PDB file of C-alpha atoms in Angstrom:
ATOM      1  CA  UNK A   8     -42.799 -92.525 -41.227  1.00  0.00           C
ATOM      2  CA  UNK A   9     -45.217 -91.466 -43.934  1.00  0.00           C
ATOM      3  CA  UNK A  10     -43.496 -91.448 -47.315  1.00  0.00           C
ATOM      4  CA  UNK A  11     -46.016 -89.008 -48.753  1.00  0.00           C
ATOM      5  CA  UNK A  12     -46.404 -86.831 -45.666  1.00  0.00           C
ATOM      6  CA  UNK A  13     -42.719 -85.954 -45.333  1.00  0.00           C
ATOM      7  CA  UNK A  14     -42.329 -84.711 -48.922  1.00  0.00           C
ATOM      8  CA  UNK A  15     -42.209 -80.909 -49.065  1.00  0.00           C
ATOM      9  CA  UNK A  16     -44.798 -79.103 -51.186  1.00  0.00           C
ATOM     10  CA  UNK A  17     -43.192 -76.627 -53.600  1.00  0.00           C
ATOM     11  CA  UNK A  18     -45.159 -73.360 -53.577  1.00  0.00           C
ATOM     12  CA  UNK A  19     -44.650 -71.292 -56.761  1.00  0.00           C
ATOM     13  CA  UNK A  20     -44.219 -67.531 -56.471  1.00  0.00           C
ATOM     14  CA  UNK A  21     -47.592 -67.018 -58.196  1.00  0.00           C
ATOM     15  CA  UNK A  22     -49.426 -68.739 -55.312  1.00  0.00           C
ATOM     16  CA  UNK A  23     -50.241 -67.072 -52.005  1.00  0.00           C
ATOM     17  CA  UNK A  24     -51.098 -69.321 -49.078  1.00  0.00           C
ATOM     18  CA  UNK A  25     -52.832 -68.090 -45.944  1.00  0.00           C
ATOM     19  CA  UNK A  26     -52.931 -70.409 -42.959  1.00  0.00           C
ATOM     20  CA  UNK A  27     -55.619 -69.241 -40.572  1.00  0.00           C
ATOM     21  CA  UNK A  28     -56.950 -70.321 -37.216  1.00  0.00           C
ATOM     22  CA  UNK A  29     -57.626 -74.034 -36.886  1.00  0.00           C
ATOM     23  CA  UNK A  30     -55.623 -74.825 -40.049  1.00  0.00           C
ATOM     24  CA  UNK A  31     -58.048 -73.099 -42.415  1.00  0.00           C
ATOM     25  CA  UNK A  32     -55.905 -72.800 -45.548  1.00  0.00           C
ATOM     26  CA  UNK A  33     -56.652 -70.402 -48.410  1.00  0.00           C
ATOM     27  CA  UNK A  34     -54.719 -70.729 -51.654  1.00  0.00           C
ATOM     28  CA  UNK A  35     -54.872 -68.036 -54.318  1.00  0.00           C
ATOM     29  CA  UNK A  36     -53.255 -68.368 -57.728  1.00  0.00           C
ATOM     30  CA  UNK A  37     -53.638 -67.542 -61.411  1.00  0.00           C
ATOM     31  CA  UNK A  38     -56.548 -69.994 -61.926  1.00  0.00           C
ATOM     32  CA  UNK A  39     -58.577 -68.954 -58.883  1.00  0.00           C
ATOM     33  CA  UNK A  40     -58.959 -69.386 -55.160  1.00  0.00           C
ATOM     34  CA  UNK A  41     -59.492 -72.483 -52.987  1.00  0.00           C
ATOM     35  CA  UNK A  42     -60.188 -72.836 -49.289  1.00  0.00           C
ATOM     36  CA  UNK A  43     -59.988 -75.971 -47.146  1.00  0.00           C
ATOM     37  CA  UNK A  44     -60.275 -76.810 -43.474  1.00  0.00           C
ATOM     38  CA  UNK A  45     -57.441 -79.207 -42.642  1.00  0.00           C
ATOM     39  CA  UNK A  46     -57.079 -81.275 -39.450  1.00  0.00           C
ATOM     40  CA  UNK A  47     -56.135 -79.014 -36.538  1.00  0.00           C
ATOM     41  CA  UNK A  48     -53.602 -81.480 -35.123  1.00  0.00           C
ATOM     42  CA  UNK A  49     -51.274 -81.266 -38.117  1.00  0.00           C
ATOM     43  CA  UNK A  50     -48.457 -78.710 -37.996  1.00  0.00           C
ATOM     44  CA  UNK A  51     -47.963 -76.643 -41.161  1.00  0.00           C
ATOM     45  CA  UNK A  52     -44.619 -74.880 -41.652  1.00  0.00           C
ATOM     46  CA  UNK A  53     -43.279 -72.655 -44.419  1.00  0.00           C
ATOM     47  CA  UNK A  54     -39.620 -72.729 -45.411  1.00  0.00           C
ATOM     48  CA  UNK A  55     -37.815 -71.464 -48.542  1.00  0.00           C
ATOM     49  CA  UNK A  56     -40.826 -71.432 -50.871  1.00  0.00           C
ATOM     50  CA  UNK A  57     -41.954 -74.817 -49.612  1.00  0.00           C
ATOM     51  CA  UNK A  58     -44.641 -76.026 -47.254  1.00  0.00           C
ATOM     52  CA  UNK A  59     -43.993 -78.854 -44.804  1.00  0.00           C
ATOM     53  CA  UNK A  60     -46.567 -80.919 -42.941  1.00  0.00           C
ATOM     54  CA  UNK A  61     -45.537 -82.442 -39.613  1.00  0.00           C
ATOM     55  CA  UNK A  62     -47.470 -84.574 -37.200  1.00  0.00           C
ATOM     56  CA  UNK A  63     -47.417 -83.962 -33.448  1.00  0.00           C
ATOM     57  CA  UNK A  64     -47.003 -87.610 -32.398  1.00  0.00           C
ATOM     58  CA  UNK A  65     -46.727 -91.164 -33.680  1.00  0.00           C
ATOM     59  CA  UNK A  66     -50.332 -91.856 -32.690  1.00  0.00           C
ATOM     60  CA  UNK A  67     -52.252 -93.952 -35.214  1.00  0.00           C
ATOM     61  CA  UNK A  68     -54.694 -91.126 -35.964  1.00  0.00           C
ATOM     62  CA  UNK A  69     -51.878 -88.635 -36.590  1.00  0.00           C
ATOM     63  CA  UNK A  70     -50.077 -91.067 -38.874  1.00  0.00           C
ATOM     64  CA  UNK A  71     -53.282 -91.519 -40.873  1.00  0.00           C
ATOM     65  CA  UNK A  72     -53.831 -87.766 -41.235  1.00  0.00           C
ATOM     66  CA  UNK A  73     -50.224 -86.950 -42.152  1.00  0.00           C
ATOM     67  CA  UNK A  74     -50.242 -88.076 -45.799  1.00  0.00           C
ATOM     68  CA  UNK A  75     -53.842 -86.970 -46.297  1.00  0.00           C
ATOM     69  CA  UNK A  76     -53.127 -83.417 -45.154  1.00  0.00           C
ATOM     70  CA  UNK A  77     -50.056 -83.155 -47.371  1.00  0.00           C
ATOM     71  CA  UNK A  78     -51.962 -84.456 -50.410  1.00  0.00           C
ATOM     72  CA  UNK A  79     -54.884 -82.072 -49.867  1.00  0.00           C
ATOM     73  CA  UNK A  80     -52.488 -79.118 -49.643  1.00  0.00           C
ATOM     74  CA  UNK A  81     -50.585 -80.250 -52.724  1.00  0.00           C
ATOM     75  CA  UNK A  82     -53.836 -80.593 -54.697  1.00  0.00           C
ATOM     76  CA  UNK A  83     -54.793 -77.043 -53.696  1.00  0.00           C
ATOM     77  CA  UNK A  84     -51.476 -75.643 -54.949  1.00  0.00           C
ATOM     78  CA  UNK A  85     -51.637 -77.601 -58.227  1.00  0.00           C
ATOM     79  CA  UNK A  86     -55.297 -76.640 -58.697  1.00  0.00           C
ATOM     80  CA  UNK A  87     -54.769 -72.884 -58.437  1.00  0.00           C
ATOM     81  CA  UNK A  88     -51.717 -73.000 -60.730  1.00  0.00           C
ATOM     82  CA  UNK A  89     -52.539 -75.608 -63.403  1.00  0.00           C
ATOM     83  CA  UNK A  90     -56.038 -76.918 -62.687  1.00  0.00           C
ATOM     84  CA  UNK A  91     -57.329 -80.446 -63.143  1.00  0.00           C
ATOM     85  CA  UNK A  92     -58.933 -82.228 -66.073  1.00  0.00           C
ATOM     86  CA  UNK A  93     -60.814 -85.509 -66.542  1.00  0.00           C
ATOM     87  CA  UNK A  94     -61.545 -86.798 -70.035  1.00  0.00           C
ATOM     88  CA  UNK A  95     -64.513 -88.998 -70.941  1.00  0.00           C
ATOM     89  CA  UNK A  96     -65.265 -90.951 -74.117  1.00  0.00           C
ATOM     90  CA  UNK A  97     -68.706 -91.805 -75.476  1.00  0.00           C
ATOM     91  CA  UNK A  98     -69.109 -95.061 -77.410  1.00  0.00           C
ATOM     92  CA  UNK A  99     -72.266 -96.279 -79.147  1.00  0.00           C
ATOM     93  CA  UNK A 100     -74.217 -95.781 -82.340  1.00  0.00           C
ATOM     94  CA  UNK A 101     -75.951 -92.411 -82.186  1.00  0.00           C
ATOM     95  CA  UNK A 102     -74.419 -91.533 -78.822  1.00  0.00           C
ATOM     96  CA  UNK A 103     -73.080 -87.988 -78.748  1.00  0.00           C
ATOM     97  CA  UNK A 104     -72.509 -84.920 -76.632  1.00  0.00           C
ATOM     98  CA  UNK A 105     -73.008 -81.225 -77.314  1.00  0.00           C
ATOM     99  CA  UNK A 106     -72.916 -77.963 -75.396  1.00  0.00           C
ATOM    100  CA  UNK A 107     -75.850 -75.584 -75.111  1.00  0.00           C
ATOM    101  CA  UNK A 108     -74.294 -72.519 -73.464  1.00  0.00           C
ATOM    102  CA  UNK A 109     -72.706 -73.945 -70.294  1.00  0.00           C
ATOM    103  CA  UNK A 110     -75.044 -76.954 -70.215  1.00  0.00           C
ATOM    104  CA  UNK A 111     -73.815 -80.364 -71.397  1.00  0.00           C
ATOM    105  CA  UNK A 112     -76.404 -82.184 -73.533  1.00  0.00           C
ATOM    106  CA  UNK A 113     -75.946 -85.958 -73.833  1.00  0.00           C
ATOM    107  CA  UNK A 114     -77.813 -88.213 -76.231  1.00  0.00           C
ATOM    108  CA  UNK A 115     -77.027 -91.716 -75.044  1.00  0.00           C
ATOM    109  CA  UNK A 116     -79.896 -93.979 -76.053  1.00  0.00           C
ATOM    110  CA  UNK A 117     -82.692 -92.583 -73.917  1.00  0.00           C
ATOM    111  CA  UNK A 118     -85.939 -91.223 -75.372  1.00  0.00           C
ATOM    112  CA  UNK A 119     -84.788 -87.732 -74.397  1.00  0.00           C
ATOM    113  CA  UNK A 120     -81.500 -85.832 -74.245  1.00  0.00           C
ATOM    114  CA  UNK A 121     -79.919 -85.605 -70.790  1.00  0.00           C
ATOM    115  CA  UNK A 122     -78.985 -82.049 -69.767  1.00  0.00           C
ATOM    116  CA  UNK A 123     -76.327 -81.522 -67.079  1.00  0.00           C
ATOM    117  CA  UNK A 124     -75.619 -78.142 -65.482  1.00  0.00           C
ATOM    118  CA  UNK A 125     -72.027 -77.654 -64.305  1.00  0.00           C
ATOM    119  CA  UNK A 126     -71.405 -76.828 -60.644  1.00  0.00           C
ATOM    120  CA  UNK A 127     -69.505 -73.641 -59.761  1.00  0.00           C
ATOM    121  CA  UNK A 128     -65.928 -73.654 -61.039  1.00  0.00           C
ATOM    122  CA  UNK A 129     -66.429 -76.482 -63.559  1.00  0.00           C
ATOM    123  CA  UNK A 130     -66.135 -76.098 -67.322  1.00  0.00           C
ATOM    124  CA  UNK A 131     -67.269 -78.712 -69.841  1.00  0.00           C
ATOM    125  CA  UNK A 132     -65.485 -79.003 -73.184  1.00  0.00           C
ATOM    126  CA  UNK A 133     -66.840 -81.141 -76.046  1.00  0.00           C
ATOM    127  CA  UNK A 134     -64.383 -82.319 -78.704  1.00  0.00           C
ATOM    128  CA  UNK A 135     -65.533 -84.260 -81.785  1.00  0.00           C
ATOM    129  CA  UNK A 136     -68.967 -84.938 -80.172  1.00  0.00           C
ATOM    130  CA  UNK A 137     -67.761 -88.201 -78.574  1.00  0.00           C
ATOM    131  CA  UNK A 138     -65.158 -86.739 -76.214  1.00  0.00           C
ATOM    132  CA  UNK A 139     -66.017 -84.640 -73.173  1.00  0.00           C
ATOM    133  CA  UNK A 140     -63.567 -83.086 -70.749  1.00  0.00           C
ATOM    134  CA  UNK A 141     -64.332 -81.733 -67.294  1.00  0.00           C
ATOM    135  CA  UNK A 142     -61.984 -78.976 -66.091  1.00  0.00           C
ATOM    136  CA  UNK A 143     -61.692 -77.078 -62.826  1.00  0.00           C
ATOM    137  CA  UNK A 144     -59.382 -76.091 -59.993  1.00  0.00           C
ATOM    138  CA  UNK A 145     -60.753 -78.412 -57.284  1.00  0.00           C
ATOM    139  CA  UNK A 146     -59.624 -82.005 -57.901  1.00  0.00           C
ATOM    140  CA  UNK A 147     -62.414 -83.506 -55.825  1.00  0.00           C
ATOM    141  CA  UNK A 148     -65.184 -81.591 -57.621  1.00  0.00           C
ATOM    142  CA  UNK A 149     -63.711 -82.414 -61.053  1.00  0.00           C
ATOM    143  CA  UNK A 150     -63.634 -86.126 -60.188  1.00  0.00           C
ATOM    144  CA  UNK A 151     -67.170 -86.099 -58.766  1.00  0.00           C
ATOM    145  CA  UNK A 152     -68.525 -84.310 -61.837  1.00  0.00           C
ATOM    146  CA  UNK A 153     -66.804 -86.743 -64.216  1.00  0.00           C
ATOM    147  CA  UNK A 154     -68.312 -89.629 -62.229  1.00  0.00           C
ATOM    148  CA  UNK A 155     -71.749 -87.982 -62.408  1.00  0.00           C
ATOM    149  CA  UNK A 156     -71.491 -87.744 -66.208  1.00  0.00           C
ATOM    150  CA  UNK A 157     -70.328 -91.380 -66.427  1.00  0.00           C
ATOM    151  CA  UNK A 158     -73.301 -92.507 -64.302  1.00  0.00           C
ATOM    152  CA  UNK A 159     -75.734 -91.197 -66.955  1.00  0.00           C
ATOM    153  CA  UNK A 160     -74.900 -94.275 -69.053  1.00  0.00           C
ATOM    154  CA  UNK A 161     -72.266 -96.612 -67.637  1.00  0.00           C
ATOM    155  CA  UNK A 162     -70.382 -98.710 -70.166  1.00  0.00           C
ATOM    156  CA  UNK A 163     -71.998-102.103 -70.602  1.00  0.00           C
ATOM    157  CA  UNK A 164     -69.879-105.276 -70.872  1.00  0.00           C
ATOM    158  CA  UNK A 165     -71.364-106.825 -74.042  1.00  0.00           C
ATOM    159  CA  UNK A 166     -70.881-104.163 -76.710  1.00  0.00           C
ATOM    160  CA  UNK A 167     -68.991-101.574 -74.655  1.00  0.00           C
ATOM    161  CA  UNK A 168     -71.569 -98.852 -75.285  1.00  0.00           C
ATOM    162  CA  UNK A 169     -71.769 -96.000 -72.803  1.00  0.00           C
ATOM    163  CA  UNK A 170     -69.650 -93.264 -71.250  1.00  0.00           C
ATOM    164  CA  UNK A 171     -66.203 -94.196 -69.957  1.00  0.00           C
ATOM    165  CA  UNK A 172     -63.108 -92.422 -68.718  1.00  0.00           C
ATOM    166  CA  UNK A 173     -60.445 -91.879 -71.370  1.00  0.00           C
ATOM    167  CA  UNK A 174     -58.152 -94.880 -71.326  1.00  0.00           C
ATOM    168  CA  UNK A 175     -60.521 -96.984 -69.185  1.00  0.00           C
ATOM    169  CA  UNK A 176     -60.662-100.625 -70.202  1.00  0.00           C
ATOM    170  CA  UNK A 177     -64.042-102.317 -70.037  1.00  0.00           C
ATOM    171  CA  UNK A 178     -64.043-106.045 -69.303  1.00  0.00           C
ATOM    172  CA  UNK A 179     -66.032-107.600 -72.101  1.00  0.00           C
ATOM    173  CA  UNK A 180     -68.306-110.616 -71.785  1.00  0.00           C
ATOM    174  CA  UNK A 181     -69.222-113.140 -74.436  1.00  0.00           C
ATOM    175  CA  UNK A 182     -72.867-113.024 -75.456  1.00  0.00           C
ATOM    176  CA  UNK A 183     -75.169-115.995 -75.770  1.00  0.00           C
ATOM    177  CA  UNK A 184     -73.704-118.902 -77.667  1.00  0.00           C
ATOM    178  CA  UNK A 185     -76.992-119.619 -79.429  1.00  0.00           C
ATOM    179  CA  UNK A 186     -78.457-123.007 -80.259  1.00  0.00           C
ATOM    180  CA  UNK A 187     -76.079-125.262 -82.122  1.00  0.00           C
ATOM    181  CA  UNK A 188     -77.293-127.894 -84.606  1.00  0.00           C
ATOM    182  CA  UNK A 189     -81.016-127.024 -84.721  1.00  0.00           C
TER     183      UNK A 189
END
């Protein structure tokens, strides 16, 4: 039995869930509205302010989709109530971030500043010009956008310069040993 799939999803009173044809789920809450097409085989049930996901059989495919469906639904509920946030840190001499309207402007060692436009539903926040946070209601889009920002200048292993996730540890390498004795 799926340990994740059997856990009920608590649905706060501020969230309205609509389950349409073919398991098209719409969640509306204080932060916004999300919509997701979930696997049609999964059975979604409401009970006492909770949502339960059941699978129709013990088939391998149904077992695989059970936990996934529950997690996607849970992320929708959390997203429309609290939202999601990914924090990034910029390390390097002269490396910094700034906002120009909604656009994120990164200066990370290239001959030009890199300008990134946010997708719909994403907000960039710059704190102390070396910390950037990506906020939104869709967990997948927030994660993809944070990865896109990190790809502009990945952290390098010798000096650790670049853009990294907050709390990410970079494995450092020793540089050249140099010539000894001559």
